[in-house]
PDB file of C-alpha atoms in Angstrom:
ATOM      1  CA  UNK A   1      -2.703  -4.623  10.695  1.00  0.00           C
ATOM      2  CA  UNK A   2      -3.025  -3.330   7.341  1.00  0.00           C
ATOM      3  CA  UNK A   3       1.043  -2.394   6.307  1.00  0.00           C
ATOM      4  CA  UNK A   4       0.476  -0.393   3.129  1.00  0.00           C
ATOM      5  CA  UNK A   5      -2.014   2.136   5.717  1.00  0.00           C
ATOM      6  CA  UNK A   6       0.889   1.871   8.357  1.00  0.00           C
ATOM      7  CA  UNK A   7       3.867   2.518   5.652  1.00  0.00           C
ATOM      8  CA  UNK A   8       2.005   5.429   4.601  1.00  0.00           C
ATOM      9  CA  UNK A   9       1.216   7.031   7.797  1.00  0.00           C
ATOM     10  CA  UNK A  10       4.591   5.919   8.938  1.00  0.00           C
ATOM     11  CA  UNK A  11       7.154   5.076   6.902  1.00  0.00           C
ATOM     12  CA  UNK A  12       9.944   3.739   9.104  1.00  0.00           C
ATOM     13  CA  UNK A  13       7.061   1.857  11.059  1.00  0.00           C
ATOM     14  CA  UNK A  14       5.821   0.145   8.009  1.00  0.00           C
ATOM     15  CA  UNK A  15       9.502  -0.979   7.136  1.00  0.00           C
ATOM     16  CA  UNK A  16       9.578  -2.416  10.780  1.00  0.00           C
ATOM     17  CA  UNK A  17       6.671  -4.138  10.476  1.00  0.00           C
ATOM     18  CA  UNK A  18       7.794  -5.589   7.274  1.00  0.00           C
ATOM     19  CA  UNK A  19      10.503  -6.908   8.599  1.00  0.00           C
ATOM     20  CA  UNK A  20       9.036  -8.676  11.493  1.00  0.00           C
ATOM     21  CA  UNK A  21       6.557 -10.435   9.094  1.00  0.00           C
ATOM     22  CA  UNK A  22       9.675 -11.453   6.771  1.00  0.00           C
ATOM     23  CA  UNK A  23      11.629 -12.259   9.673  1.00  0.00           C
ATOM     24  CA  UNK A  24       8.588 -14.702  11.617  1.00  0.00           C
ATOM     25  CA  UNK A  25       8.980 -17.359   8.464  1.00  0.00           C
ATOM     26  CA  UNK A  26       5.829 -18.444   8.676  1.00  0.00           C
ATOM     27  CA  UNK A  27       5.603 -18.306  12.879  1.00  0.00           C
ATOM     28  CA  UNK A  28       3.287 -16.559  14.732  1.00  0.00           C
ATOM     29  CA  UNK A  29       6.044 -14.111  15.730  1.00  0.00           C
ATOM     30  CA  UNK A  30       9.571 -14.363  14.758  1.00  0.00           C
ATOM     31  CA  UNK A  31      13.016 -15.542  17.270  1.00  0.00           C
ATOM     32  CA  UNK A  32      14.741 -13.306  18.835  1.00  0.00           C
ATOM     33  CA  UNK A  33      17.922 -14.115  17.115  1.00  0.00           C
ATOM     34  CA  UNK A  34      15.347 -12.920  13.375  1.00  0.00           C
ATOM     35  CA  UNK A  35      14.554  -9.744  14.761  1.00  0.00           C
ATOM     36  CA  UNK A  36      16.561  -8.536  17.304  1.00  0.00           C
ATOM     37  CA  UNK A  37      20.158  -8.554  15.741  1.00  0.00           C
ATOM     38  CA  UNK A  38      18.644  -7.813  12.250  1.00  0.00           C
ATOM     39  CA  UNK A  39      17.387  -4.794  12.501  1.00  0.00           C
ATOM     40  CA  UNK A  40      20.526  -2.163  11.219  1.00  0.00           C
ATOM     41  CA  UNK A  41      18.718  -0.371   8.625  1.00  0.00           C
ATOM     42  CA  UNK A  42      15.395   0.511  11.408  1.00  0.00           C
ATOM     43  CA  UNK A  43      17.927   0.257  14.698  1.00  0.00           C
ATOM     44  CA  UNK A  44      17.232   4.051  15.553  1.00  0.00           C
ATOM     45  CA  UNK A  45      13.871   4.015  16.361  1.00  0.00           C
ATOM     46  CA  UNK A  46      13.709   1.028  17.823  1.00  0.00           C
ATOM     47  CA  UNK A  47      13.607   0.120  21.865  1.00  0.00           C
ATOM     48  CA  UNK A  48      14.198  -3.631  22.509  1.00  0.00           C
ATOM     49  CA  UNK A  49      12.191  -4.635  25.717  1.00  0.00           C
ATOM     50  CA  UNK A  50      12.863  -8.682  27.375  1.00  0.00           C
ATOM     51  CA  UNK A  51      10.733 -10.127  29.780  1.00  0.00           C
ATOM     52  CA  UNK A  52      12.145  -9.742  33.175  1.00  0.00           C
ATOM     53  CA  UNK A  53      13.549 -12.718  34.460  1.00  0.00           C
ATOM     54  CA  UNK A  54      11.949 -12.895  37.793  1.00  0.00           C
ATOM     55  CA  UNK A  55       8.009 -12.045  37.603  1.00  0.00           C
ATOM     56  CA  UNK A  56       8.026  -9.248  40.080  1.00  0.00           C
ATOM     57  CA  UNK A  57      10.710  -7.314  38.208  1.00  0.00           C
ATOM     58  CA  UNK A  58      11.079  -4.174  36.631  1.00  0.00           C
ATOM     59  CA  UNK A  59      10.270  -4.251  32.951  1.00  0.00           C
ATOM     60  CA  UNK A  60      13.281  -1.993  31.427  1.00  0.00           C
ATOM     61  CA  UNK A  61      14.367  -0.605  28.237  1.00  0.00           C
ATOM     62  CA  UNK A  62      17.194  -3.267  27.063  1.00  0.00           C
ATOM     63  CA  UNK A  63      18.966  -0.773  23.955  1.00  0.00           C
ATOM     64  CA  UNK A  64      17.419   2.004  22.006  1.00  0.00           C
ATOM     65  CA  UNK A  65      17.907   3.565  19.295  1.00  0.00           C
ATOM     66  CA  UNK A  66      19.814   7.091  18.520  1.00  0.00           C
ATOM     67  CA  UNK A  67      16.643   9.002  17.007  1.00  0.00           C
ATOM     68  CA  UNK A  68      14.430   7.738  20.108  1.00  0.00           C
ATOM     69  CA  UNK A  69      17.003   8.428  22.135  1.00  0.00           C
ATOM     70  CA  UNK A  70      17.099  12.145  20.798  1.00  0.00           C
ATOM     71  CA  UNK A  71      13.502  12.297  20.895  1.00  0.00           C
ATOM     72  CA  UNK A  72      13.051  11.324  24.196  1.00  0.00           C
ATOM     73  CA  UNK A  73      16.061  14.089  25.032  1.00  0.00           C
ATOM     74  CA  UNK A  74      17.815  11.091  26.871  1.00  0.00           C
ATOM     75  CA  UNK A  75      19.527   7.346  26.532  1.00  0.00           C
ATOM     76  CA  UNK A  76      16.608   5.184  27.372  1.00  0.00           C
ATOM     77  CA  UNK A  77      18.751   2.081  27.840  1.00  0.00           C
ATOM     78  CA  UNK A  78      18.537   0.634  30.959  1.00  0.00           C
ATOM     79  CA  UNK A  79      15.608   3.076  32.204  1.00  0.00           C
ATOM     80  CA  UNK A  80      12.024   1.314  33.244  1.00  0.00           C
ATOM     81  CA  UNK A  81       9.234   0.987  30.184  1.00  0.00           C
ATOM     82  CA  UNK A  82       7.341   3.747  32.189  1.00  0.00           C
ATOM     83  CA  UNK A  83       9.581   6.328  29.919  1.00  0.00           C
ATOM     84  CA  UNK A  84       7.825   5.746  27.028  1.00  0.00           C
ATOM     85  CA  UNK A  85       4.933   7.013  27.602  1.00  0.00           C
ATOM     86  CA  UNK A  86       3.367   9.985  29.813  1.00  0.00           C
ATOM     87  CA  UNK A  87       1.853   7.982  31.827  1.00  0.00           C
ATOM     88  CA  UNK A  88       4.401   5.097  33.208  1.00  0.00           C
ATOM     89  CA  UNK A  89       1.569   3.013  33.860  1.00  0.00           C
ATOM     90  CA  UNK A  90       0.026   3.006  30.518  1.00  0.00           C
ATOM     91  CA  UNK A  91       3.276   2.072  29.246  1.00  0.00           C
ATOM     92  CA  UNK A  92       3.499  -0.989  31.226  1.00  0.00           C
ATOM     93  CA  UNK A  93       0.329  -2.166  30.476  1.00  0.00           C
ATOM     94  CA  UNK A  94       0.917  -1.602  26.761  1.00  0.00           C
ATOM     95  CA  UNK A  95       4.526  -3.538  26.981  1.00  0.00           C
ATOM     96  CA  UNK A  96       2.531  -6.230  29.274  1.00  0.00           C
ATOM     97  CA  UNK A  97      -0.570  -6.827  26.884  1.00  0.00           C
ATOM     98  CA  UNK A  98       2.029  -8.082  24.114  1.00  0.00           C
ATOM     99  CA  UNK A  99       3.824  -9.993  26.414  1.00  0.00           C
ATOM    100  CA  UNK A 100       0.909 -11.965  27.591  1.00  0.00           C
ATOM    101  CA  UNK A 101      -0.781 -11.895  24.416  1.00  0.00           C
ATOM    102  CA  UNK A 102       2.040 -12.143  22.042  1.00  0.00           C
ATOM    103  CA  UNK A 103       0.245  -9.706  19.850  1.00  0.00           C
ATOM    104  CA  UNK A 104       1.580  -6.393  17.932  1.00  0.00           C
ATOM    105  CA  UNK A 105       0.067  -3.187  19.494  1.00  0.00           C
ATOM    106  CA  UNK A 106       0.301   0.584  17.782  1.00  0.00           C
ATOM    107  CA  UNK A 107      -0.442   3.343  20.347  1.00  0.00           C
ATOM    108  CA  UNK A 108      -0.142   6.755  19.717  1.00  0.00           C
ATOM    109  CA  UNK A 109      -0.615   9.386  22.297  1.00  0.00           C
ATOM    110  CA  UNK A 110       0.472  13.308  23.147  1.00  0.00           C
ATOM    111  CA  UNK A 111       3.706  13.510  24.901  1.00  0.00           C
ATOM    112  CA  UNK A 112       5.589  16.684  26.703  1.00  0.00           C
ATOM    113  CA  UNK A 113       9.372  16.095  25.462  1.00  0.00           C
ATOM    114  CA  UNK A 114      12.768  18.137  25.788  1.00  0.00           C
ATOM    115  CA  UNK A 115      11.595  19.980  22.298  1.00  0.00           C
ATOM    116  CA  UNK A 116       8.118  20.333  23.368  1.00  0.00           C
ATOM    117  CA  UNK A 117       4.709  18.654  23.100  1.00  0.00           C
ATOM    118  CA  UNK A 118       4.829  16.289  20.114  1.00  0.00           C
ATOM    119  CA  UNK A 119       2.510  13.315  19.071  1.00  0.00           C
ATOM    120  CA  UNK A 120       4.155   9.880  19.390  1.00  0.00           C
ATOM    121  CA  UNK A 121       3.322   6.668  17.593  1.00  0.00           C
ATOM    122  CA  UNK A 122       4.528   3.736  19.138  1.00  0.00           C
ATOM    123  CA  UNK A 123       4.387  -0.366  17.178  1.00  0.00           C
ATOM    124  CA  UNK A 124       4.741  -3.248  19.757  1.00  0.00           C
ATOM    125  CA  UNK A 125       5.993  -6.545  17.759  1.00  0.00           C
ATOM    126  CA  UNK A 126       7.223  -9.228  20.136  1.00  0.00           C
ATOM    127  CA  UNK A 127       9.167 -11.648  19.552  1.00  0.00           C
ATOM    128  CA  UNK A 128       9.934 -15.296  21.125  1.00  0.00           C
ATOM    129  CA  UNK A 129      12.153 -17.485  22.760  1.00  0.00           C
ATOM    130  CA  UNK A 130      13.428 -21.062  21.231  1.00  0.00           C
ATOM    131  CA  UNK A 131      10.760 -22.324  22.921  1.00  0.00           C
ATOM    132  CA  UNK A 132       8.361 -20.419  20.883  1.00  0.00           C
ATOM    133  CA  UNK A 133       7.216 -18.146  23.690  1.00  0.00           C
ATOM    134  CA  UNK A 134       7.244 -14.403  23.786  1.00  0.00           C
ATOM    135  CA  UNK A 135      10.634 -13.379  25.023  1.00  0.00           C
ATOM    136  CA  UNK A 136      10.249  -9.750  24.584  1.00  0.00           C
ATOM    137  CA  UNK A 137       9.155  -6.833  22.329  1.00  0.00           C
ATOM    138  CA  UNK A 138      10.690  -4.494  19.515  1.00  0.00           C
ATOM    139  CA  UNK A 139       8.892  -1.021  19.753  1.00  0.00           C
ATOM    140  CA  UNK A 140       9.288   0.781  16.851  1.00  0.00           C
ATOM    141  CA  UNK A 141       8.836   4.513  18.192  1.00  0.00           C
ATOM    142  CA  UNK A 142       8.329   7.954  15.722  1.00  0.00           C
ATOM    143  CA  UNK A 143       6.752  11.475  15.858  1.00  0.00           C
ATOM    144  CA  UNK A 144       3.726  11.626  14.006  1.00  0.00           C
ATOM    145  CA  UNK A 145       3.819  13.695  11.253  1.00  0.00           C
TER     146      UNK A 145
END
């Protein structure tokens, strides 16, 4: 992924994805403790996703952020991955691809919201576990402008 296209484009993106780099240390992806607590500058428009625990469970939104939140017209914490996109199953299988692949992902897509139809860009960056596998993903989420 080419940052100085994505920081133009989308600036609060390309500062997310600049941290993940920074924050991997050299490692495929970074921990979860490098990215997931260290975000407070970017911690608006980002959703935090884990893997579910049991393999037939619900993936769900773990926090969000207050500007996706007020895009979105409503606190996604807690709801299923589905929200994020208008089609629930598309957003699964993006949020599932990184998982399995431990790969970023950018989608961007037309979505109906509360303040009408806007385009939505959406970065997948997961991170891992001690263990070095993918625990989860950080999905930095704007409006396309």
């Amino acid at each position: 992924m080419d940052s100085r296209l994505l920081a133009d484009r989308h600036p609060a993106l390309g500062q997310l994805y600049r941290v993940w780099l920074a924050r991997g240390e050299g490692v495929a992806m970074p921990p979860a403790g490098n990215i997931t607590e260290r975000l407070a500058d970017l911690d608006d428009v980002i959703v935090v996703i884990r893997r579910p625990s049991e393999s037939d469970e619900t993936l769900r939104i773990e926090r969000s952020g207050k500007d996706v939140d007020r895009l979105y017209g409503v606190a996604l914490a807690g709801e299923p991955v589905g929200r994020l996109t208008p089609s629930s199953a598309d957003a699964d299988n993006e949020a599932a691809i990184v998982l399995a692949s431990g790969r970023t992902l950018m989608m961007e897509d037309q979505a109906q919201l509360p303040g009408g139809p806007a385009r939505i860009v959406r970065l997948y960056l997961p991170f891992a576990d001690e263990a070095g596998a993918v625990a989860g993903v950080v999905v930095g989420i704007v409006k396309a402008v």
